[in-house]
Amino acid sequence: MAEGGGDPGRTPPARPLDSTDRAILRILRTDGRASIRAVAERVHVSRANAYARINRLVEDGVIRGFSARVNHERAGQAASAYITLKIVQNSWRTVREQLQALPGATHIALVSGDFDVLLLVHTPDNQALRELVLTRIQAIPEVLSTRTLLVFEETDLGPRPDRPAELA
């Protein structure tokens, strides 16, 4: 952000995405390892144009990073659970920082409804899950209560080429 461009803590407004940007995002969501050349060919732009667009999408925060979709059970994390938390009002930022530091935490969301936070964790086994909930999460002073929902089976609904409306 340019100097004197306003509050340095504020995110600049998002630039509109055109059909080429959306096509690039669909490709990268399906295959984050796609080469610049392959992306350029599939969206019918030059490699330089594809490279510049991807860099802009990263710089603008549209693309937050590149990662692998993991089968947690095969990776030695056989126990998965959603944990709901009720927290002290206005303590979200403090609680979020502490939850981010937990081993196995993979998704944290501030939500509305009967609870305040939804946390997804993956642990090696139920003993490690029990330890995480009872000694780590419930020890956070701003956490008023928790409820653990054990995951019996998961189906990853990651991006697929057969869902063309995604990011359309």
mmCIF file with all atom_site columns, N, CA, C and O in Angstrom, residues 1 10 13 21 28 31 33 45 49 55 58 67 88-89 99 118 122 127 130 134 136 145 148 156 162 166:
data_model
loop_
_atom_site.group_PDB
_atom_site.id
_atom_site.type_symbol
_atom_site.label_atom_id
_atom_site.label_alt_id
_atom_site.label_comp_id
_atom_site.label_asym_id
_atom_site.label_entity_id
_atom_site.label_seq_id
_atom_site.pdbx_PDB_ins_code
_atom_site.Cartn_x
_atom_site.Cartn_y
_atom_site.Cartn_z
_atom_site.occupancy
_atom_site.B_iso_or_equiv
_atom_site.pdbx_formal_charge
_atom_site.auth_seq_id
_atom_site.auth_comp_id
_atom_site.auth_asym_id
_atom_site.auth_atom_id
_atom_site.pdbx_PDB_model_num
ATOM 1   N N  . MET A 1 1   ? 0.857   -1.186  0.000   1.00 0.00 ? 1   MET A N  1
ATOM 2   C CA . MET A 1 1   ? 0.000   0.000   0.000   1.00 0.00 ? 1   MET A CA 1
ATOM 3   C C  . MET A 1 1   ? 0.890   1.230   0.000   1.00 0.00 ? 1   MET A C  1
ATOM 4   O O  . MET A 1 1   ? 1.886   1.300   0.706   1.00 0.00 ? 1   MET A O  1
ATOM 5   N N  . ARG A 1 10  ? -5.847  -1.848  7.498   1.00 0.00 ? 10  ARG A N  1
ATOM 6   C CA . ARG A 1 10  ? -7.025  -2.193  6.700   1.00 0.00 ? 10  ARG A CA 1
ATOM 7   C C  . ARG A 1 10  ? -6.610  -2.853  5.404   1.00 0.00 ? 10  ARG A C  1
ATOM 8   O O  . ARG A 1 10  ? -5.641  -2.479  4.771   1.00 0.00 ? 10  ARG A O  1
ATOM 9   N N  . PRO A 1 13  ? -9.655  -2.631  -0.782  1.00 0.00 ? 13  PRO A N  1
ATOM 10  C CA . PRO A 1 13  ? -10.817 -3.292  -1.385  1.00 0.00 ? 13  PRO A CA 1
ATOM 11  C C  . PRO A 1 13  ? -10.379 -4.262  -2.477  1.00 0.00 ? 13  PRO A C  1
ATOM 12  O O  . PRO A 1 13  ? -9.373  -4.037  -3.155  1.00 0.00 ? 13  PRO A O  1
ATOM 13  N N  . ASP A 1 21  ? -9.386  -14.593 -14.631 1.00 0.00 ? 21  ASP A N  1
ATOM 14  C CA . ASP A 1 21  ? -8.974  -14.772 -13.234 1.00 0.00 ? 21  ASP A CA 1
ATOM 15  C C  . ASP A 1 21  ? -9.734  -15.949 -12.613 1.00 0.00 ? 21  ASP A C  1
ATOM 16  O O  . ASP A 1 21  ? -9.145  -16.789 -11.934 1.00 0.00 ? 21  ASP A O  1
ATOM 17  N N  . LEU A 1 28  ? -6.232  -23.785 -10.419 1.00 0.00 ? 28  LEU A N  1
ATOM 18  C CA . LEU A 1 28  ? -5.324  -23.911 -9.278  1.00 0.00 ? 28  LEU A CA 1
ATOM 19  C C  . LEU A 1 28  ? -5.995  -24.575 -8.085  1.00 0.00 ? 28  LEU A C  1
ATOM 20  O O  . LEU A 1 28  ? -5.330  -25.263 -7.308  1.00 0.00 ? 28  LEU A O  1
ATOM 21  N N  . ASP A 1 31  ? -5.810  -28.220 -9.152  1.00 0.00 ? 31  ASP A N  1
ATOM 22  C CA . ASP A 1 31  ? -4.432  -28.706 -9.200  1.00 0.00 ? 31  ASP A CA 1
ATOM 23  C C  . ASP A 1 31  ? -3.486  -27.559 -8.866  1.00 0.00 ? 31  ASP A C  1
ATOM 24  O O  . ASP A 1 31  ? -3.056  -26.824 -9.756  1.00 0.00 ? 31  ASP A O  1
ATOM 25  N N  . ARG A 1 33  ? -0.540  -27.624 -8.243  1.00 0.00 ? 33  ARG A N  1
ATOM 26  C CA . ARG A 1 33  ? 0.801   -27.842 -8.786  1.00 0.00 ? 33  ARG A CA 1
ATOM 27  C C  . ARG A 1 33  ? 0.863   -27.572 -10.288 1.00 0.00 ? 33  ARG A C  1
ATOM 28  O O  . ARG A 1 33  ? 1.893   -27.795 -10.916 1.00 0.00 ? 33  ARG A O  1
ATOM 29  N N  . VAL A 1 45  ? -3.960  -17.565 -22.563 1.00 0.00 ? 45  VAL A N  1
ATOM 30  C CA . VAL A 1 45  ? -3.200  -16.322 -22.419 1.00 0.00 ? 45  VAL A CA 1
ATOM 31  C C  . VAL A 1 45  ? -1.717  -16.678 -22.485 1.00 0.00 ? 45  VAL A C  1
ATOM 32  O O  . VAL A 1 45  ? -1.340  -17.848 -22.408 1.00 0.00 ? 45  VAL A O  1
ATOM 33  N N  . ASN A 1 49  ? 1.383   -13.337 -19.040 1.00 0.00 ? 49  ASN A N  1
ATOM 34  C CA . ASN A 1 49  ? 0.087   -12.860 -18.554 1.00 0.00 ? 49  ASN A CA 1
ATOM 35  C C  . ASN A 1 49  ? -0.397  -13.752 -17.410 1.00 0.00 ? 49  ASN A C  1
ATOM 36  O O  . ASN A 1 49  ? -0.851  -13.254 -16.368 1.00 0.00 ? 49  ASN A O  1
ATOM 37  N N  . ASN A 1 55  ? 0.369   -13.818 -9.723  1.00 0.00 ? 55  ASN A N  1
ATOM 38  C CA . ASN A 1 55  ? 1.048   -12.965 -8.731  1.00 0.00 ? 55  ASN A CA 1
ATOM 39  C C  . ASN A 1 55  ? 0.102   -11.911 -8.174  1.00 0.00 ? 55  ASN A C  1
ATOM 40  O O  . ASN A 1 55  ? 0.111   -11.626 -6.969  1.00 0.00 ? 55  ASN A O  1
ATOM 41  N N  . VAL A 1 58  ? -2.246  -13.452 -5.716  1.00 0.00 ? 58  VAL A N  1
ATOM 42  C CA . VAL A 1 58  ? -1.554  -13.701 -4.445  1.00 0.00 ? 58  VAL A CA 1
ATOM 43  C C  . VAL A 1 58  ? -1.392  -12.390 -3.678  1.00 0.00 ? 58  VAL A C  1
ATOM 44  O O  . VAL A 1 58  ? -1.721  -12.293 -2.493  1.00 0.00 ? 58  VAL A O  1
ATOM 45  N N  . SER A 1 67  ? -1.472  -25.477 -1.069  1.00 0.00 ? 67  SER A N  1
ATOM 46  C CA . SER A 1 67  ? -1.320  -26.562 -0.109  1.00 0.00 ? 67  SER A CA 1
ATOM 47  C C  . SER A 1 67  ? -1.788  -27.879 -0.713  1.00 0.00 ? 67  SER A C  1
ATOM 48  O O  . SER A 1 67  ? -2.392  -27.910 -1.785  1.00 0.00 ? 67  SER A O  1
ATOM 49  N N  . VAL A 1 88  ? -15.781 -15.923 26.154  1.00 0.00 ? 88  VAL A N  1
ATOM 50  C CA . VAL A 1 88  ? -16.086 -14.627 26.755  1.00 0.00 ? 88  VAL A CA 1
ATOM 51  C C  . VAL A 1 88  ? -16.286 -13.613 25.627  1.00 0.00 ? 88  VAL A C  1
ATOM 52  O O  . VAL A 1 88  ? -15.530 -13.592 24.649  1.00 0.00 ? 88  VAL A O  1
ATOM 53  N N  . GLN A 1 89  ? -17.306 -12.789 25.767  1.00 0.00 ? 89  GLN A N  1
ATOM 54  C CA . GLN A 1 89  ? -17.594 -11.775 24.757  1.00 0.00 ? 89  GLN A CA 1
ATOM 55  C C  . GLN A 1 89  ? -16.362 -10.905 24.507  1.00 0.00 ? 89  GLN A C  1
ATOM 56  O O  . GLN A 1 89  ? -15.644 -10.547 25.432  1.00 0.00 ? 89  GLN A O  1
ATOM 57  N N  . LEU A 1 99  ? -5.791  -20.829 19.883  1.00 0.00 ? 99  LEU A N  1
ATOM 58  C CA . LEU A 1 99  ? -6.249  -22.017 19.149  1.00 0.00 ? 99  LEU A CA 1
ATOM 59  C C  . LEU A 1 99  ? -5.332  -22.310 17.960  1.00 0.00 ? 99  LEU A C  1
ATOM 60  O O  . LEU A 1 99  ? -5.074  -23.474 17.648  1.00 0.00 ? 99  LEU A O  1
ATOM 61  N N  . LEU A 1 118 ? -16.056 -22.550 16.044  1.00 0.00 ? 118 LEU A N  1
ATOM 62  C CA . LEU A 1 118 ? -16.036 -23.922 15.555  1.00 0.00 ? 118 LEU A CA 1
ATOM 63  C C  . LEU A 1 118 ? -14.592 -24.235 15.188  1.00 0.00 ? 118 LEU A C  1
ATOM 64  O O  . LEU A 1 118 ? -13.975 -23.504 14.404  1.00 0.00 ? 118 LEU A O  1
ATOM 65  N N  . HIS A 1 122 ? -7.310  -32.523 14.163  1.00 0.00 ? 122 HIS A N  1
ATOM 66  C CA . HIS A 1 122 ? -6.918  -33.879 13.796  1.00 0.00 ? 122 HIS A CA 1
ATOM 67  C C  . HIS A 1 122 ? -5.821  -34.291 14.766  1.00 0.00 ? 122 HIS A C  1
ATOM 68  O O  . HIS A 1 122 ? -4.836  -33.557 14.935  1.00 0.00 ? 122 HIS A O  1
ATOM 69  N N  . GLN A 1 127 ? -6.988  -40.565 22.718  1.00 0.00 ? 127 GLN A N  1
ATOM 70  C CA . GLN A 1 127 ? -6.290  -40.106 23.929  1.00 0.00 ? 127 GLN A CA 1
ATOM 71  C C  . GLN A 1 127 ? -5.692  -38.717 23.709  1.00 0.00 ? 127 GLN A C  1
ATOM 72  O O  . GLN A 1 127 ? -5.799  -37.836 24.553  1.00 0.00 ? 127 GLN A O  1
ATOM 73  N N  . ARG A 1 130 ? -8.535  -36.247 23.656  1.00 0.00 ? 130 ARG A N  1
ATOM 74  C CA . ARG A 1 130 ? -8.986  -35.988 25.031  1.00 0.00 ? 130 ARG A CA 1
ATOM 75  C C  . ARG A 1 130 ? -8.040  -35.008 25.724  1.00 0.00 ? 130 ARG A C  1
ATOM 76  O O  . ARG A 1 130 ? -8.474  -34.045 26.354  1.00 0.00 ? 130 ARG A O  1
ATOM 77  N N  . LEU A 1 134 ? -9.308  -31.422 27.096  1.00 0.00 ? 134 LEU A N  1
ATOM 78  C CA . LEU A 1 134 ? -9.406  -31.249 28.548  1.00 0.00 ? 134 LEU A CA 1
ATOM 79  C C  . LEU A 1 134 ? -8.268  -30.441 29.162  1.00 0.00 ? 134 LEU A C  1
ATOM 80  O O  . LEU A 1 134 ? -8.485  -29.756 30.168  1.00 0.00 ? 134 LEU A O  1
ATOM 81  N N  . ARG A 1 136 ? -5.727  -28.524 27.183  1.00 0.00 ? 136 ARG A N  1
ATOM 82  C CA . ARG A 1 136 ? -5.252  -27.362 26.422  1.00 0.00 ? 136 ARG A CA 1
ATOM 83  C C  . ARG A 1 136 ? -6.385  -26.363 26.174  1.00 0.00 ? 136 ARG A C  1
ATOM 84  O O  . ARG A 1 136 ? -6.260  -25.186 26.510  1.00 0.00 ? 136 ARG A O  1
ATOM 85  N N  . SER A 1 145 ? -17.078 -22.903 27.685  1.00 0.00 ? 145 SER A N  1
ATOM 86  C CA . SER A 1 145 ? -17.488 -24.302 27.578  1.00 0.00 ? 145 SER A CA 1
ATOM 87  C C  . SER A 1 145 ? -17.111 -24.840 26.209  1.00 0.00 ? 145 SER A C  1
ATOM 88  O O  . SER A 1 145 ? -16.881 -24.079 25.260  1.00 0.00 ? 145 SER A O  1
ATOM 89  N N  . THR A 1 148 ? -17.486 -31.528 22.053  1.00 0.00 ? 148 THR A N  1
ATOM 90  C CA . THR A 1 148 ? -16.678 -32.226 21.057  1.00 0.00 ? 148 THR A CA 1
ATOM 91  C C  . THR A 1 148 ? -17.554 -33.142 20.225  1.00 0.00 ? 148 THR A C  1
ATOM 92  O O  . THR A 1 148 ? -18.297 -33.956 20.772  1.00 0.00 ? 148 THR A O  1
ATOM 93  N N  . ASP A 1 156 ? -13.998 -35.376 1.379   1.00 0.00 ? 156 ASP A N  1
ATOM 94  C CA . ASP A 1 156 ? -13.450 -34.095 0.943   1.00 0.00 ? 156 ASP A CA 1
ATOM 95  C C  . ASP A 1 156 ? -14.206 -33.632 -0.290  1.00 0.00 ? 156 ASP A C  1
ATOM 96  O O  . ASP A 1 156 ? -14.231 -34.325 -1.311  1.00 0.00 ? 156 ASP A O  1
ATOM 97  N N  . ASP A 1 162 ? -15.788 -31.213 -12.562 1.00 0.00 ? 162 ASP A N  1
ATOM 98  C CA . ASP A 1 162 ? -17.188 -31.427 -12.936 1.00 0.00 ? 162 ASP A CA 1
ATOM 99  C C  . ASP A 1 162 ? -18.136 -30.441 -12.255 1.00 0.00 ? 162 ASP A C  1
ATOM 100 O O  . ASP A 1 162 ? -19.347 -30.568 -12.380 1.00 0.00 ? 162 ASP A O  1
ATOM 101 N N  . GLU A 1 166 ? -18.357 -23.335 -9.944  1.00 0.00 ? 166 GLU A N  1
ATOM 102 C CA . GLU A 1 166 ? -17.524 -22.860 -8.863  1.00 0.00 ? 166 GLU A CA 1
ATOM 103 C C  . GLU A 1 166 ? -16.674 -21.678 -9.306  1.00 0.00 ? 166 GLU A C  1
ATOM 104 O O  . GLU A 1 166 ? -16.008 -21.732 -10.324 1.00 0.00 ? 166 GLU A O  1
#
